[in-house]
Coordinates of C-alpha atoms and ligand atoms in Angstrom, one line a residue:
M862 CA -3.4 -11.6 11.2
F863 CA -1.8 -9.7 8.3
I864 CA -3.4 -6.3 7.7
S865 CA -2.6 -4.0 4.8
F866 CA -3.5 -0.4 4.0
E867 CA -3.9 0.6 0.3
G868 CA -4.9 3.7 -1.6
I869 CA -3.6 6.5 -3.7
D870 CA -0.7 8.8 -2.5
G871 CA -1.7 11.1 0.3
S872 CA -4.9 9.2 1.1
G873 CA -3.9 8.9 4.8
K874 CA -2.6 5.3 4.8
S875 CA 0.5 6.0 6.9
T876 CA -1.5 8.0 9.4
Q877 CA -4.1 5.3 9.7
A878 CA -1.6 2.4 9.9
R879 CA 0.1 4.2 12.7
L880 CA -3.1 4.9 14.6
L881 CA -4.3 1.3 14.2
T882 CA -0.9 0.0 15.5
D883 CA -1.3 2.3 18.5
H884 CA -4.9 1.1 19.1
L885 CA -3.9 -2.6 18.9
R886 CA -0.9 -2.1 21.2
A887 CA -3.0 -0.3 23.7
A888 CA -5.2 -3.4 23.8
G889 CA -2.2 -5.4 24.7
R890 CA -1.5 -7.0 21.3
A891 CA 1.9 -7.5 19.8
V892 CA 2.1 -5.6 16.5
Q893 CA 4.8 -5.4 13.8
A894 CA 4.3 -2.1 11.9
T895 CA 5.9 -2.0 8.4
R896 CA 5.7 -0.5 5.0
E897 CA 6.3 -1.0 1.3
P898 CA 8.3 -0.6 -0.7
G899 CA 10.7 -1.3 2.1
G900 CA 10.2 -2.8 5.5
A901 CA 13.5 -4.6 5.6
P902 CA 17.1 -3.3 5.1
G903 CA 17.5 -4.7 1.6
A904 CA 14.0 -3.8 0.5
E905 CA 14.6 -0.2 1.8
E906 CA 17.6 0.0 -0.6
I907 CA 15.4 -1.1 -3.5
R908 CA 12.9 1.6 -2.3
R909 CA 15.4 4.3 -3.0
L910 CA 16.0 3.0 -6.6
L911 CA 12.3 3.0 -7.2
L912 CA 11.1 6.3 -5.7
E913 CA 13.9 8.7 -6.5
G914 CA 14.8 10.0 -10.0
A915 CA 13.0 10.8 -13.2
P916 CA 9.5 9.3 -13.8
D917 CA 10.7 7.5 -16.9
R918 CA 13.7 5.9 -15.1
W919 CA 12.2 2.4 -15.2
S920 CA 9.7 0.7 -17.5
A921 CA 6.6 -0.7 -15.9
E922 CA 7.9 -4.2 -16.4
T923 CA 11.2 -3.4 -14.6
E924 CA 9.2 -1.8 -11.8
I925 CA 7.2 -5.0 -11.4
L926 CA 10.4 -6.9 -10.9
L927 CA 11.9 -4.4 -8.5
F928 CA 8.7 -4.1 -6.4
T929 CA 8.4 -7.9 -6.3
A930 CA 12.0 -8.2 -5.3
A931 CA 11.5 -5.7 -2.5
R932 CA 8.3 -7.5 -1.4
R933 CA 10.1 -10.9 -1.3
D934 CA 12.8 -9.5 0.9
H935 CA 10.2 -7.8 3.1
L936 CA 8.2 -11.1 3.4
E937 CA 11.3 -13.2 4.2
K938 CA 12.9 -10.8 6.7
T939 CA 10.0 -9.0 8.4
V940 CA 6.4 -10.2 7.6
A941 CA 6.8 -14.0 7.8
P942 CA 8.9 -14.0 11.0
A943 CA 6.5 -11.6 12.7
L944 CA 3.5 -13.7 11.8
A945 CA 5.3 -16.9 12.9
A946 CA 6.0 -15.2 16.3
G947 CA 2.3 -14.5 16.7
R948 CA 2.4 -10.8 16.0
I949 CA -0.2 -8.9 14.0
V950 CA 1.5 -7.3 11.0
V951 CA 0.2 -3.9 9.8
T952 CA 1.7 -2.8 6.5
D953 CA 1.4 0.5 4.7
R954 CA 0.9 -1.0 1.1
F955 CA 1.3 -4.5 -0.2
V956 CA 0.7 -6.3 -3.6
D957 CA -2.5 -4.4 -4.4
S958 CA -0.3 -1.3 -4.9
T959 CA 1.6 -3.2 -7.6
R960 CA -1.7 -4.4 -9.2
V961 CA -2.8 -0.8 -9.5
Y962 CA 0.3 1.3 -10.1
Q963 CA 2.2 -1.2 -12.4
G964 CA -0.7 -3.3 -13.4
I965 CA -3.1 -0.7 -14.9
T966 CA -1.5 2.7 -15.3
R967 CA 0.8 2.1 -18.2
G968 CA -1.0 -0.6 -20.3
D969 CA -2.6 -3.7 -19.0
L970 CA 0.1 -5.6 -17.1
R971 CA -2.0 -7.1 -14.4
D972 CA -1.5 -10.7 -15.6
K973 CA 2.3 -10.2 -15.2
V974 CA 1.9 -8.8 -11.7
D975 CA -0.3 -11.7 -10.7
A976 CA 1.9 -14.3 -12.3
L977 CA 5.0 -13.0 -10.5
H978 CA 3.2 -12.6 -7.3
A979 CA 2.0 -16.3 -7.5
L980 CA 5.5 -17.4 -8.2
M981 CA 7.5 -15.4 -5.7
I982 CA 5.1 -14.1 -2.9
G983 CA 2.0 -16.3 -2.8
R984 CA 0.4 -14.5 0.0
E985 CA -2.4 -11.9 0.4
A986 CA -3.2 -9.8 3.4
D987 CA -6.0 -11.2 5.6
L988 CA -7.6 -7.8 5.9
T989 CA -7.1 -4.8 3.5
F990 CA -8.2 -1.3 4.2
V991 CA -8.6 0.6 1.0
I992 CA -8.6 4.3 2.0
D993 CA -10.7 6.0 -0.7
M994 CA -10.3 9.7 -1.3
D995 CA -10.6 12.6 -3.7
P996 CA -7.5 12.4 -6.0
G997 CA -7.0 16.2 -6.1
L998 CA -6.9 16.4 -2.3
G999 CA -4.6 13.3 -2.0
L1000 CA -2.1 14.8 -4.5
A1001 CA -2.1 18.1 -2.7
R1002 CA -1.5 16.4 0.6
A1003 CA 1.3 14.1 -0.8
R1004 CA 3.1 17.0 -2.4
S1005 CA 3.0 19.1 0.7
R1006 CA 5.3 16.5 2.4
K1007 CA 8.3 17.2 0.1
S1008 CA 10.0 13.9 0.9
G1009 CA 12.2 13.7 -2.2
E1010 CA 10.3 10.5 -3.1
E1011 CA 8.1 12.1 -5.8
R1012 CA 8.8 9.9 -8.7
F1013 CA 5.2 8.5 -8.8
E1014 CA 3.5 11.7 -7.6
D1015 CA 5.0 13.4 -10.7
F1016 CA 2.5 11.4 -12.7
G1017 CA -0.2 14.0 -11.8
E1018 CA -3.9 14.2 -11.0
N1019 CA -5.3 12.3 -14.0
M1020 CA -3.2 9.3 -13.1
Q1021 CA -4.3 9.5 -9.4
R1022 CA -7.9 9.4 -10.6
R1023 CA -7.3 6.2 -12.6
M1024 CA -5.5 4.7 -9.6
R1025 CA -8.4 5.5 -7.3
E1026 CA -10.7 3.7 -9.7
G1027 CA -8.2 0.8 -9.8
F1028 CA -8.2 0.4 -6.0
L1029 CA -12.0 0.5 -5.9
A1030 CA -12.1 -2.2 -8.6
L1031 CA -9.7 -4.4 -6.6
A1032 CA -12.0 -4.0 -3.5
R1033 CA -14.9 -5.3 -5.6
E1034 CA -12.7 -8.1 -6.9
F1035 CA -11.5 -9.2 -3.4
P1036 CA -14.6 -8.5 -1.2
E1037 CA -13.6 -11.2 1.3
R1038 CA -10.6 -9.3 2.5
C1039 CA -11.1 -5.6 1.4
V1040 CA -13.0 -2.9 3.2
V1041 CA -13.3 0.5 1.6
I1042 CA -13.0 3.4 4.0
D1043 CA -14.1 6.9 3.2
G1044 CA -10.8 8.9 3.7
N1045 CA -12.4 12.3 3.1
R1046 CA -13.1 12.8 6.8
K1047 CA -11.3 13.8 10.0
V1048 CA -8.4 11.6 11.0
G1049 CA -10.2 10.5 14.3
A1050 CA -13.4 9.4 12.6
I1051 CA -11.5 7.3 10.0
A1052 CA -9.4 5.8 12.7
A1053 CA -12.4 4.8 14.8
D1054 CA -13.9 2.9 11.8
V1055 CA -10.6 1.2 11.1
A1056 CA -10.2 0.1 14.7
R1057 CA -13.7 -1.2 15.0
I1058 CA -13.4 -3.3 11.8
A1059 CA -10.0 -4.6 12.8
D1060 CA -11.3 -5.6 16.2
E1061 CA -14.2 -7.5 14.6
H1062 CA -11.8 -9.5 12.5
L1063 CA -9.4 -10.4 15.4
P1064 CA -9.9 -13.4 17.6
Ligands
ADP1396 P1 -0.3 8.3 2.7 O1 0.5 7.4 3.5 O2 -1.6 7.6 2.1 O3 0.4 9.0 1.6 P2 -0.4 10.2 4.9 O4 -1.0 9.4 6.1 O5 1.1 10.3 4.9 O6 -0.9 9.5 3.6 O7 -1.1 11.6 4.9 C1 -0.7 12.6 3.9 C2 -0.8 13.9 4.6 O8 -2.2 14.3 4.9 C3 -0.1 14.0 5.9 O9 0.5 15.3 6.0 C4 -1.1 13.8 7.0 O10 -0.8 14.4 8.2 C5 -2.4 14.4 6.3 N1 -3.6 13.7 6.6 C6 -3.8 12.3 6.8 N2 -5.1 12.0 7.0 C7 -5.8 13.2 7.0 C8 -7.2 13.5 7.2 N3 -8.1 12.6 7.5 N4 -7.5 14.8 7.1 C9 -6.5 15.8 6.9 N5 -5.2 15.5 6.7 C10 -4.8 14.2 6.8
TYD1397 P1 4.5 5.4 -0.3 O1 5.7 5.7 0.4 O2 3.4 4.5 0.4 O3 3.8 6.7 -0.8 P2 2.6 7.6 -0.3 O4 2.9 7.8 1.2 O5 2.8 8.9 -1.0 O6 1.4 6.9 -0.6 O7 4.8 4.6 -1.7 C1 5.7 5.2 -2.5 C2 5.2 5.2 -4.0 O8 5.4 3.8 -4.5 C3 3.7 5.5 -4.2 O9 3.6 6.5 -5.1 C4 3.2 4.2 -4.7 C5 4.3 3.5 -5.3 N1 4.2 2.0 -5.3 C6 4.1 1.4 -6.6 O10 4.1 2.0 -7.6 N2 4.0 0.0 -6.6 C7 4.0 -0.7 -5.4 O11 4.0 -2.0 -5.5 C8 4.2 -0.1 -4.2 C9 4.2 -0.8 -2.9 C10 4.3 1.3 -4.2

């Protein structure tokens, strides 16, 4: 079982991925918790190239290549071995983030994202939680973290709004694996929904 969390910056993905991991482990299940970009040593090096520096550092096309390179390393070194060992993988972001961030925010590059994904990755999550939330609130939360990884957050609230729409459109496009979760609530209420839905999908 391969579970991904998706949504705009500051929507609560990392928080919910951690709480789901805790919930599954408390039930005695083996879980590999991971994230993108990153999740393996080489992919984490690519993460730094992507998230630090000026917003115009890379073109959208170059970003698609870098995110896909990081994803390939993550898949080879972390995701595939964990799934083969029978562990549940919980990832904070996967290819849906590339479909939205690189695929729609600077022109229509979705076909290129999908073509490269088919060629180099060829795998979707089995279950995707799309955490939906107010873009202004998400941006405020993300900025309050001050991680030094603000390259994308610098794009501003208008872009966050388009990305939110993009994630909701993806959830409609892939209804068999995507569940939209209302993130504008207390952490515990969201986590309870996520845990219940994950349990329903697990054998
Ligand atoms: P993401 O991984 O989507 O960027 P995080 O889980 O890192 O989001 O959350 C961003 C910030 O908002 C963190 O400081 C986190 O503690 C806080 N946060 C997360 N979920 C909630 C919530 N439901 N209500 C209030 N604050 C939250
Ligand atoms: P992340 O660390 O998950 O940020 P946050 O916790 O703020 O949501 O991801 C870092 C940034 O990378 C985020 O702004 C989204 C962006 N990103 C892409 O643009 N494309 C991708 O394929 C991925 C995985 C992330």
